[in-house]
Amino acid sequence: MAKLLLKLQRYFRRKPVRFFTLLALYLAAGSLVFLHSGFSGEPRVAGSPRSPAAAEGPGLQYLGVMQLSRGFKAAATIPAGGRRHGPWFRNTSREPSDRGKPRDNSGPRSRALRGRSGREKEEDRARYIGCYEDNTRQRTLRGMSFFDYKKMTVFRCQDNCAERGYLYAGLEFGAECYCGHKIQAPNASESECNMECKGERSNTCGGVNRLSVYRLELAQESARRYGSAIFRGCFRRPENVSIALPASQLMLNMSVDKCVDFCTEKEFPLAALAGTTCRCGFPSTLFPLHEREDEQLCAHKCAAEEFESCGSAEFLLVYQTQVQDNRCMDRRFLPSRAKQLVALASFPGAGNTWARHLIELATGFYTGSYYFDGSLYNKGFKGERDHWRSGRTICIKTHESGQKEIESFDSAILLIRNPYKALMAEFNRKYGGHIGFAAHAHWKGKEWPEFVANYAPWWATHTLDWLRFGKKVLVVHFEDLKRDLFVQLQRMVALLGVTACEDRLLCVEGQKDGNFKRSGLRKLEYDPYTPEMRKTIGAYIRTVDAALKLRNLSGVPEDYYPR
């Protein structure tokens, strides 16, 4: 025995790669055994979608994406006398096994049938109504939309649309979700909806310019009526009101809900209450929503609601409905190679992703990146995969601050943000993702002080380097962009050499948040900055302020200095 072990030892010394390969296989086998013994669930045979009820067991509701975590709990409920089966061996079906029968699951028709079977089992939540045509210029469902090229599922799309009160949810290209109150296209053949969902291959998520459409049976009536109408303000009636707000209806029993519902049904993003008349339309040069009036001028009681205001014939009370303004949603790559490379430069956490979203909507062209971020690509930033020198994108995101890197660009938009806000935003991104938050332990631990010590100097040197080495630099303050989006976006688009019509920029104002706005609900209950940190950062702010003024630019906004 000792001689055998000695021979093995000598062999593996001469062949270390084989030793590590065997070790990896051993660990992988152990992991499979552990998973097999710990997970209990129903087997899922290809081509036969699993019933939600069966997966959860009697008495448990179907929770969609929560099925996986439920599987481990189910294992603990098996009687002690029974044998626990892993998902590969357990068969709870009462029907005879079809394992021996040949099955072809590769064709598009088979996938469509498989998806249809799954749809029929989910009719308590949503009802599948068919495959419909779609095109990028005139969407079939014209409400909210979002993309996820990695994890899109039927349930996720339905859930997002139902939460916002829409009547229909449609999936396209395996990864795109569209919501709406009305289907505005003809049916297509079921075989044309043949693309698997990116996050759920057992279901079908439309096809190329084809939507798999569901009617949301459980979309709450209250959500449809009140859910997400946003108050925009009181405005003077435009001169050509019938052109500015083309749809109208007399409502003797006027209320905010009735007018919003009417305009939503007509697929308009604006609902304007004018006494007993409800008007609908889009933000436009005739009605830009830039000059708000005193709300008291619109304080006329509604006929149907005593405690609501319904405006008057001269002063309109305006709400934004759930309908998405699609005039600025089309995006593509540049038709010919760009002659100049334009940087969208910022310190991390200064709002670069948000600025990219605004530029793409305003110009209709994708933006690129000096880096590659898969999560951004999956959310619809398709220029993320292009090499930054490809010339196919309108501008290039970068956080670089070295002379060589800066001089490789012909011009730049330099986005500057309050360092106190930028540092916290980047810290949240680093430890919580693009729209997540750092944990309390990270703020209270050693990570935060180390982060500030390393990143605060970079905030200053980043701006100073771009001012020094940049060839043609347009400075935009994040705070000014939030406060006066229309004017600042005009400046940015002008530098990019694109002519964007005012109506398109007004459309951007209504879609300005995008998918990467971090919720303000989780704010720290304390100030993470120590007096020493503030003293150091304050010196950096004064340095940047002086550098901007030296170049005849406006200094940093006043709110950069703590009060």
Coordinates of C-alpha atoms in Angstrom, one line a residue:
M1 CA 0.0 0.0 0.0
A2 CA 2.8 2.4 0.9
K3 CA 4.6 1.7 -2.4
L4 CA 1.4 2.4 -4.3
L5 CA 0.9 5.8 -2.5
L6 CA 4.6 6.6 -3.2
K7 CA 4.2 5.8 -6.9
L8 CA 1.0 8.0 -7.1
Q9 CA 2.9 10.9 -5.4
R10 CA 5.8 10.7 -7.8
Y11 CA 3.4 10.5 -10.8
F12 CA 1.5 13.6 -9.8
R13 CA 4.7 15.5 -9.1
R14 CA 5.6 14.9 -12.8
K15 CA 2.0 15.6 -14.0
P16 CA 0.7 18.4 -11.8
V17 CA -2.0 19.4 -14.4
R18 CA -3.6 16.0 -14.2
F19 CA -3.6 16.2 -10.4
F20 CA -5.4 19.5 -10.4
T21 CA -7.8 18.3 -13.0
L22 CA -8.8 15.2 -10.9
L23 CA -9.1 17.5 -7.9
A24 CA -11.5 19.8 -9.7
L25 CA -13.6 16.9 -10.9
Y26 CA -13.7 15.5 -7.4
L27 CA -15.0 18.9 -6.0
A28 CA -17.5 19.2 -8.8
A29 CA -18.9 15.7 -8.1
G30 CA -19.2 16.6 -4.4
S31 CA -21.1 19.7 -5.3
L32 CA -23.6 17.8 -7.5
V33 CA -24.2 15.3 -4.7
F34 CA -24.8 18.1 -2.2
L35 CA -27.3 19.8 -4.5
H36 CA -29.0 16.5 -5.3
S37 CA -29.5 15.8 -1.6
G38 CA -30.5 19.3 -0.6
F39 CA -32.9 20.3 -3.4
S40 CA -36.3 18.8 -3.8
G41 CA -38.5 19.7 -6.7
E42 CA -40.5 18.3 -9.6
P43 CA -38.6 17.1 -12.6
R44 CA -38.8 19.3 -15.7
V45 CA -38.7 17.4 -18.9
A46 CA -37.8 19.4 -21.9
G47 CA -40.8 20.4 -23.9
S48 CA -43.3 19.9 -21.0
P49 CA -43.7 23.1 -18.9
R50 CA -44.2 22.5 -15.2
S51 CA -47.4 23.4 -13.6
P52 CA -47.0 26.2 -11.0
A53 CA -49.3 24.5 -8.6
A54 CA -47.4 21.3 -8.8
A55 CA -44.1 23.1 -8.2
E56 CA -45.3 24.7 -5.0
G57 CA -47.3 21.8 -3.5
P58 CA -50.8 22.0 -2.2
G59 CA -51.9 25.1 -0.4
L60 CA -48.9 27.3 -1.6
Q61 CA -49.6 30.1 -4.1
Y62 CA -47.6 30.4 -7.3
L63 CA -44.9 33.0 -6.7
G64 CA -43.2 33.0 -10.1
V65 CA -39.6 34.0 -9.6
M66 CA -39.7 32.8 -6.0
Q67 CA -40.0 29.1 -7.0
L68 CA -36.3 28.4 -6.7
S69 CA -36.0 29.5 -3.1
R70 CA -39.2 27.6 -2.3
G71 CA -37.6 24.3 -3.5
F72 CA -35.3 24.1 -0.5
K73 CA -38.1 24.6 2.0
A74 CA -40.2 21.9 0.4
A75 CA -37.4 19.4 1.0
A76 CA -37.9 19.8 4.8
T77 CA -41.5 18.9 4.6
I78 CA -41.0 15.3 3.3
P79 CA -41.9 12.7 5.9
A80 CA -38.9 11.1 7.6
G81 CA -39.8 7.6 6.4
G82 CA -39.8 8.7 2.7
R83 CA -36.8 9.0 0.5
R84 CA -35.7 12.4 -0.6
H85 CA -35.3 12.7 -4.4
G86 CA -33.3 15.3 -6.3
P87 CA -34.9 17.1 -9.2
W88 CA -33.2 14.8 -11.7
F89 CA -34.8 11.6 -10.4
R90 CA -38.0 12.5 -8.7
N91 CA -41.2 11.9 -10.7
T92 CA -44.5 12.9 -9.1
S93 CA -46.6 12.9 -12.3
R94 CA -49.6 10.7 -12.2
E95 CA -49.4 10.2 -16.0
P96 CA -47.4 7.4 -17.5
S97 CA -43.8 8.5 -18.3
D98 CA -43.1 9.6 -21.8
R99 CA -39.4 9.3 -21.4
G100 CA -39.1 6.6 -23.9
K101 CA -40.9 8.5 -26.7
P102 CA -38.8 10.5 -29.1
R103 CA -39.4 14.2 -28.8
D104 CA -38.3 17.1 -31.0
N105 CA -38.1 20.4 -29.1
S106 CA -35.8 22.3 -31.3
G107 CA -38.2 23.8 -33.8
P108 CA -39.9 27.1 -33.5
R109 CA -43.4 25.5 -33.6
S110 CA -42.5 23.3 -30.7
R111 CA -41.2 26.2 -28.7
A112 CA -44.4 28.1 -29.4
L113 CA -46.6 25.2 -28.3
R114 CA -44.4 24.8 -25.2
G115 CA -44.9 28.5 -24.4
R116 CA -48.6 28.3 -25.1
S117 CA -49.0 25.4 -22.6
G118 CA -47.3 27.5 -20.0
R119 CA -49.5 30.5 -20.8
E120 CA -52.7 28.4 -20.3
K121 CA -51.6 27.5 -16.8
E122 CA -51.2 31.2 -15.9
E123 CA -54.6 32.5 -16.9
D124 CA -55.3 33.5 -13.3
R125 CA -52.7 36.2 -13.7
A126 CA -52.6 37.0 -17.4
R127 CA -54.2 35.6 -20.5
Y128 CA -52.2 35.0 -23.7
I129 CA -54.0 36.6 -26.6
G130 CA -51.7 36.0 -29.6
C131 CA -48.7 37.0 -31.7
Y132 CA -48.8 40.6 -33.1
E133 CA -46.9 42.6 -35.6
D134 CA -44.6 45.4 -34.4
N135 CA -42.2 48.0 -35.8
T136 CA -39.8 50.5 -34.3
R137 CA -41.5 53.5 -35.9
Q138 CA -45.0 52.8 -34.7
R139 CA -45.2 50.6 -31.7
T140 CA -48.0 48.2 -31.1
L141 CA -48.1 48.8 -27.4
R142 CA -47.2 52.5 -26.7
G143 CA -46.8 52.6 -22.9
M144 CA -43.8 52.0 -20.8
S145 CA -41.0 49.7 -22.2
F146 CA -37.8 48.2 -20.8
F147 CA -35.1 45.8 -22.0
D148 CA -33.1 43.1 -20.4
Y149 CA -30.9 41.1 -22.8
K150 CA -29.9 38.6 -20.1
K151 CA -32.7 37.9 -17.6
M152 CA -36.0 38.7 -19.3
T153 CA -39.0 36.5 -18.4
V154 CA -42.7 36.5 -19.1
F155 CA -43.5 36.9 -15.5
R156 CA -41.2 39.9 -15.0
C157 CA -42.7 41.7 -18.0
Q158 CA -46.3 41.0 -16.9
D159 CA -45.4 42.0 -13.3
N160 CA -43.9 45.4 -14.4
C161 CA -46.8 46.3 -16.7
A162 CA -49.5 45.2 -14.1
E163 CA -47.8 47.2 -11.4
R164 CA -48.1 50.3 -13.5
G165 CA -51.7 49.6 -14.3
Y166 CA -51.4 48.7 -18.0
L167 CA -53.9 46.3 -19.6
Y168 CA -51.5 44.6 -21.9
A169 CA -47.9 43.3 -21.7
G170 CA -46.0 42.2 -24.8
L171 CA -42.6 40.6 -25.2
E172 CA -40.4 40.9 -28.3
F173 CA -36.9 39.7 -29.5
G174 CA -36.5 37.5 -26.4
A175 CA -35.6 40.4 -24.2
E176 CA -37.8 43.5 -24.8
C177 CA -41.0 44.2 -22.8
Y178 CA -43.7 46.7 -23.9
C179 CA -46.8 47.8 -22.0
G180 CA -50.0 49.5 -23.2
H181 CA -53.7 50.0 -22.9
K182 CA -54.5 49.3 -26.5
I183 CA -53.2 46.9 -29.2
Q184 CA -52.6 48.9 -32.4
A185 CA -51.4 46.3 -35.0
P186 CA -52.8 43.2 -36.7
N187 CA -52.2 39.6 -35.7
A188 CA -49.3 37.7 -37.0
S189 CA -48.8 33.9 -37.4
E190 CA -48.0 32.1 -34.1
S191 CA -44.9 30.5 -35.8
E192 CA -43.4 34.0 -36.1
C193 CA -43.3 34.4 -32.3
N194 CA -40.4 31.9 -32.1
M195 CA -37.7 33.4 -29.8
E196 CA -37.0 32.0 -26.4
C197 CA -36.9 34.4 -23.4
K198 CA -33.4 35.3 -22.4
G199 CA -34.0 34.4 -18.8
E200 CA -36.5 31.6 -19.3
R201 CA -35.9 29.3 -22.2
S202 CA -39.1 27.3 -21.6
N203 CA -41.2 30.3 -22.7
T204 CA -41.5 32.3 -25.9
C205 CA -40.9 36.0 -25.9
G206 CA -42.0 37.2 -29.3
G207 CA -39.7 37.3 -32.3
V208 CA -38.2 39.8 -34.7
N209 CA -40.7 42.6 -34.9
R210 CA -43.2 40.3 -33.4
L211 CA -44.9 40.6 -29.9
S212 CA -46.2 37.9 -27.7
V213 CA -49.1 39.8 -26.1
Y214 CA -50.8 39.0 -22.8
R215 CA -53.9 40.6 -21.3
L216 CA -53.3 41.3 -17.6
E217 CA -56.4 40.0 -15.8
L218 CA -55.3 41.1 -12.4
A219 CA -54.1 44.7 -13.3
Q220 CA -55.9 46.6 -10.5
E221 CA -58.6 49.1 -11.6
S222 CA -57.3 51.5 -9.0
A223 CA -53.8 51.3 -10.5
R224 CA -55.2 52.0 -14.0
R225 CA -57.1 55.0 -12.7
Y226 CA -54.7 56.6 -10.2
G227 CA -51.5 54.6 -10.4
S228 CA -48.9 56.9 -12.0
A229 CA -50.4 60.1 -13.3
I230 CA -47.8 62.8 -12.5
F231 CA -48.9 66.4 -11.8
R232 CA -47.1 68.8 -14.1
G233 CA -48.6 72.1 -13.0
C234 CA -50.9 74.9 -14.0
F235 CA -50.4 76.4 -17.4
R236 CA -52.0 79.1 -19.5
R237 CA -54.1 77.8 -22.5
P238 CA -52.0 77.8 -25.7
E239 CA -53.1 80.0 -28.5
N240 CA -53.8 77.1 -31.0
V241 CA -55.3 74.8 -28.4
S242 CA -57.0 72.5 -30.9
I243 CA -53.6 71.9 -32.6
A244 CA -51.5 71.7 -29.4
L245 CA -54.0 69.4 -27.7
P246 CA -55.8 67.6 -30.5
A247 CA -58.1 65.3 -28.6
S248 CA -60.8 66.6 -26.4
Q249 CA -64.1 65.7 -24.8
L250 CA -66.8 67.5 -22.9
M251 CA -67.2 66.1 -19.4
L252 CA -69.9 67.6 -17.3
N253 CA -69.0 65.4 -14.3
M254 CA -65.3 66.2 -14.7
S255 CA -62.7 64.7 -12.3
V256 CA -58.9 64.2 -12.6
D257 CA -59.4 60.4 -12.9
K258 CA -61.9 60.7 -15.7
C259 CA -59.7 63.0 -17.8
V260 CA -56.5 60.9 -17.1
D261 CA -58.4 57.7 -18.1
F262 CA -59.7 59.3 -21.3
C263 CA -56.3 60.6 -22.4
T264 CA -54.7 57.2 -21.5
E265 CA -57.2 55.4 -23.6
K266 CA -56.5 57.8 -26.5
E267 CA -52.7 57.0 -26.0
F268 CA -51.6 60.6 -25.2
P269 CA -49.0 61.4 -22.5
L270 CA -50.6 64.6 -21.4
A271 CA -54.1 65.2 -19.8
A272 CA -55.2 68.8 -19.5
L273 CA -58.2 69.7 -17.4
A274 CA -60.0 72.8 -18.6
G275 CA -63.1 73.2 -16.5
T276 CA -65.6 70.8 -18.1
T277 CA -63.4 70.0 -21.0
C278 CA -60.7 67.3 -21.0
R279 CA -57.9 67.9 -23.6
C280 CA -55.1 65.5 -24.5
G281 CA -51.8 65.9 -26.4
F282 CA -48.0 65.9 -26.4
P283 CA -45.5 68.4 -25.1
S284 CA -44.6 70.5 -28.1
T285 CA -43.3 74.0 -29.1
L286 CA -47.0 75.1 -29.0
F287 CA -47.3 73.8 -25.4
P288 CA -43.8 73.2 -24.0
L289 CA -44.8 73.2 -20.2
H290 CA -41.9 75.5 -19.4
E291 CA -43.8 78.5 -18.0
R292 CA -45.9 77.4 -15.0
E293 CA -48.5 79.7 -13.6
D294 CA -49.7 80.2 -10.0
E295 CA -51.7 77.1 -9.1
Q296 CA -54.4 79.3 -7.6
L297 CA -55.4 80.3 -11.1
C298 CA -56.4 76.6 -11.7
A299 CA -58.1 76.2 -8.4
H300 CA -61.6 75.7 -9.7
K301 CA -63.5 72.8 -8.1
C302 CA -64.3 69.7 -10.2
A303 CA -68.0 69.0 -10.8
A304 CA -67.6 65.3 -9.7
E305 CA -65.0 65.7 -7.0
E306 CA -65.4 68.5 -4.4
F307 CA -61.8 68.4 -3.2
E308 CA -60.2 68.3 -6.6
S309 CA -59.3 71.2 -8.9
C310 CA -60.1 71.0 -12.6
G311 CA -58.7 74.2 -14.0
S312 CA -60.7 76.6 -16.3
A313 CA -61.0 77.5 -19.9
E314 CA -58.0 79.8 -19.7
F315 CA -55.8 78.0 -17.2
L316 CA -55.2 74.3 -17.7
L317 CA -54.3 71.8 -14.9
V318 CA -51.9 69.3 -16.6
Y319 CA -51.1 65.7 -15.6
Q320 CA -48.7 63.3 -17.3
T321 CA -50.4 59.9 -18.0
Q322 CA -48.8 56.4 -18.1
V323 CA -48.5 56.6 -21.9
Q324 CA -44.9 56.7 -23.1
D325 CA -44.0 59.4 -25.5
N326 CA -42.4 57.4 -28.4
R327 CA -41.3 60.4 -30.4
C328 CA -37.8 60.1 -28.9
M329 CA -37.5 56.3 -28.3
D330 CA -36.0 55.2 -31.6
R331 CA -32.2 54.7 -31.5
R332 CA -29.6 53.4 -33.9
F333 CA -25.9 53.4 -34.7
L334 CA -24.5 56.3 -36.8
P335 CA -25.1 55.7 -40.5
S336 CA -21.4 56.5 -41.4
R337 CA -18.2 56.5 -39.4
A338 CA -17.8 59.6 -37.1
K339 CA -15.1 62.0 -38.1
Q340 CA -14.4 63.0 -34.6
L341 CA -14.3 61.2 -31.2
V342 CA -16.3 63.0 -28.6
A343 CA -15.9 62.1 -24.9
L344 CA -18.6 62.1 -22.3
A345 CA -16.2 62.5 -19.4
S346 CA -17.0 62.4 -15.8
F347 CA -15.8 61.3 -12.4
P348 CA -17.5 58.0 -11.4
G349 CA -20.8 58.7 -9.7
A350 CA -21.3 62.0 -11.5
G351 CA -24.3 60.8 -13.6
N352 CA -22.6 59.6 -16.7
T353 CA -25.1 56.8 -17.4
W354 CA -28.0 59.2 -16.9
A355 CA -26.4 61.7 -19.3
R356 CA -25.9 58.9 -21.9
H357 CA -29.6 58.0 -21.6
L358 CA -30.6 61.7 -22.3
I359 CA -28.2 62.0 -25.2
E360 CA -29.5 58.8 -26.8
L361 CA -33.1 60.0 -26.6
A362 CA -32.2 63.5 -27.8
T363 CA -30.1 62.5 -30.8
G364 CA -31.5 59.0 -31.7
F365 CA -28.0 57.5 -31.7
Y366 CA -26.3 55.1 -29.4
T367 CA -23.5 56.2 -27.1
G368 CA -20.3 54.1 -26.7
S369 CA -18.0 53.5 -23.8
Y370 CA -14.3 53.3 -23.1
Y371 CA -15.1 50.2 -21.0
F372 CA -17.6 47.4 -21.3
D373 CA -20.4 47.0 -18.7
G374 CA -22.6 43.9 -19.4
S375 CA -25.4 45.2 -17.1
L376 CA -25.6 48.4 -19.1
Y377 CA -25.7 46.5 -22.4
N378 CA -28.4 44.2 -21.0
K379 CA -30.5 47.3 -20.2
G380 CA -30.4 48.7 -23.7
F381 CA -27.1 50.6 -24.1
K382 CA -26.2 48.7 -27.3
G383 CA -23.2 50.8 -28.1
E384 CA -21.5 49.3 -25.0
R385 CA -20.1 46.4 -27.0
D386 CA -18.6 48.5 -29.7
H387 CA -14.9 49.4 -29.4
W388 CA -14.6 53.0 -28.4
R389 CA -12.8 53.9 -31.6
S390 CA -15.4 52.2 -33.8
G391 CA -16.9 55.5 -34.9
R392 CA -20.5 54.1 -34.8
T393 CA -21.6 55.9 -31.6
I394 CA -22.4 59.6 -31.0
C395 CA -20.0 60.0 -28.0
I396 CA -17.9 57.8 -25.7
K397 CA -18.3 57.4 -21.9
T398 CA -15.0 57.7 -20.0
H399 CA -13.7 58.2 -16.5
E400 CA -10.1 58.4 -17.6
S401 CA -8.0 61.4 -16.6
G402 CA -4.5 60.9 -18.0
Q403 CA -3.0 63.2 -20.6
K404 CA -2.6 60.5 -23.2
E405 CA -6.2 59.3 -22.8
I406 CA -7.6 62.8 -22.9
E407 CA -5.7 63.9 -26.0
S408 CA -7.0 60.9 -27.9
F409 CA -10.4 62.7 -28.1
D410 CA -11.2 65.6 -30.4
S411 CA -13.7 67.2 -28.0
A412 CA -15.5 66.4 -24.8
I413 CA -18.6 67.1 -22.6
L414 CA -17.2 67.3 -19.1
L415 CA -19.9 66.4 -16.5
I416 CA -19.1 67.7 -13.0
R417 CA -21.1 66.8 -9.9
N418 CA -21.0 67.9 -6.3
P419 CA -18.2 65.7 -4.8
Y420 CA -20.2 64.9 -1.7
K421 CA -23.0 63.5 -3.8
A422 CA -20.7 61.9 -6.4
L423 CA -18.6 60.1 -3.8
M424 CA -21.7 58.6 -2.2
A425 CA -23.2 57.6 -5.5
E426 CA -20.0 55.8 -6.6
F427 CA -19.7 54.1 -3.2
N428 CA -23.3 52.8 -3.6
R429 CA -22.6 51.6 -7.1
K430 CA -19.4 49.9 -6.1
Y431 CA -21.0 47.9 -3.3
G432 CA -24.6 47.8 -4.5
G433 CA -24.7 48.0 -8.3
H434 CA -26.0 50.7 -10.6
I435 CA -29.3 51.2 -8.8
G436 CA -28.5 49.5 -5.5
F437 CA -27.1 50.7 -2.2
A438 CA -24.1 49.9 -0.1
A439 CA -24.8 48.0 3.1
H440 CA -24.8 49.7 6.5
A441 CA -21.7 47.7 7.4
H442 CA -19.8 49.2 4.5
W443 CA -20.6 52.8 5.6
K444 CA -19.6 52.1 9.2
G445 CA -16.6 49.9 8.4
K446 CA -13.2 50.7 7.0
E447 CA -14.3 50.7 3.4
W448 CA -15.9 54.2 3.5
P449 CA -12.9 56.1 5.0
E450 CA -10.5 54.3 2.6
F451 CA -12.8 55.1 -0.4
V452 CA -13.0 58.8 0.4
A453 CA -9.2 59.0 1.0
N454 CA -8.5 57.4 -2.5
Y455 CA -11.4 58.9 -4.6
A456 CA -11.7 62.5 -3.3
P457 CA -8.4 63.7 -4.8
W458 CA -9.3 62.0 -8.0
W459 CA -12.5 64.1 -8.2
A460 CA -10.4 67.2 -8.4
T461 CA -7.6 65.9 -10.6
H462 CA -10.1 64.5 -13.1
T463 CA -11.6 68.0 -13.7
L464 CA -8.3 69.7 -13.7
D465 CA -6.7 67.3 -16.2
W466 CA -9.6 67.6 -18.7
L467 CA -9.5 71.4 -18.4
R468 CA -5.8 71.3 -19.0
F469 CA -5.4 68.7 -21.8
G470 CA -8.8 68.7 -23.4
K471 CA -9.0 70.1 -26.9
K472 CA -12.6 71.4 -26.9
V473 CA -14.4 71.0 -23.6
L474 CA -18.0 71.8 -22.8
V475 CA -18.5 71.9 -19.0
V476 CA -21.9 70.8 -17.8
H477 CA -22.8 70.7 -14.1
F478 CA -25.0 67.8 -13.1
E479 CA -27.1 70.0 -10.9
D480 CA -27.8 72.4 -13.8
L481 CA -28.8 69.5 -16.0
K482 CA -31.3 68.4 -13.4
R483 CA -32.6 71.9 -12.9
D484 CA -32.8 73.1 -16.5
L485 CA -32.7 69.9 -18.7
F486 CA -33.9 71.5 -21.9
V487 CA -31.3 74.2 -22.1
Q488 CA -28.4 72.1 -21.0
L489 CA -29.3 69.3 -23.4
Q490 CA -29.5 71.8 -26.2
R491 CA -25.8 72.8 -25.4
M492 CA -24.7 69.1 -25.3
V493 CA -26.4 68.2 -28.6
A494 CA -25.0 71.2 -30.3
L495 CA -21.4 70.1 -29.4
L496 CA -22.2 66.7 -30.8
G497 CA -23.1 68.2 -34.2
V498 CA -26.6 66.8 -34.3
T499 CA -29.7 68.9 -35.1
A500 CA -32.4 67.8 -32.6
C501 CA -35.8 69.3 -33.1
E502 CA -37.4 70.9 -30.1
D503 CA -40.3 68.5 -30.0
R504 CA -37.8 65.6 -29.5
L505 CA -36.1 67.5 -26.7
L506 CA -39.5 68.1 -25.1
C507 CA -40.2 64.3 -25.4
V508 CA -36.9 63.7 -23.5
E509 CA -38.1 65.8 -20.6
G510 CA -41.0 63.5 -20.1
Q511 CA -38.7 60.3 -20.3
K512 CA -35.8 61.8 -18.4
D513 CA -35.4 59.3 -15.5
G514 CA -34.7 56.1 -17.5
N515 CA -33.9 52.8 -15.9
F516 CA -30.8 53.8 -13.9
K517 CA -32.1 56.3 -11.4
R518 CA -31.3 55.2 -7.9
S519 CA -34.4 55.4 -5.6
G520 CA -34.3 58.1 -3.0
L521 CA -36.2 56.0 -0.5
R522 CA -33.1 54.5 1.2
K523 CA -31.2 57.6 2.5
L524 CA -28.6 57.4 5.2
E525 CA -29.9 58.6 8.6
Y526 CA -26.6 60.2 9.4
D527 CA -23.9 62.2 7.7
P528 CA -21.1 59.8 6.6
Y529 CA -18.5 62.7 6.2
T530 CA -16.3 63.5 9.2
P531 CA -15.1 67.0 9.8
E532 CA -11.6 66.0 8.5
M533 CA -13.2 64.6 5.3
R534 CA -15.2 67.9 4.8
K535 CA -12.1 70.0 5.3
T536 CA -10.2 68.0 2.7
I537 CA -13.0 67.9 0.2
G538 CA -13.7 71.6 0.7
A539 CA -10.1 72.4 -0.4
Y540 CA -10.6 70.3 -3.6
I541 CA -13.8 72.2 -4.4
R542 CA -12.0 75.6 -4.1
T543 CA -9.2 74.4 -6.3
V544 CA -11.7 73.3 -9.0
D545 CA -13.7 76.5 -8.7
A546 CA -10.6 78.6 -9.2
A547 CA -9.6 76.5 -12.3
L548 CA -13.0 77.0 -13.9
K549 CA -13.0 80.7 -13.3
L550 CA -9.5 81.0 -14.7
R551 CA -10.9 79.8 -18.0
N552 CA -13.8 82.3 -17.9
L553 CA -16.3 79.7 -17.0
S554 CA -18.8 79.8 -14.2
G555 CA -17.5 78.4 -11.0
V556 CA -19.0 75.5 -9.1
P557 CA -22.6 75.8 -8.0
E558 CA -23.1 77.3 -4.5
D559 CA -24.6 74.1 -3.1
Y560 CA -21.2 72.4 -3.5
Y561 CA -20.1 74.2 -0.3
P562 CA -21.8 72.8 2.9
R563 CA -23.8 75.3 4.9

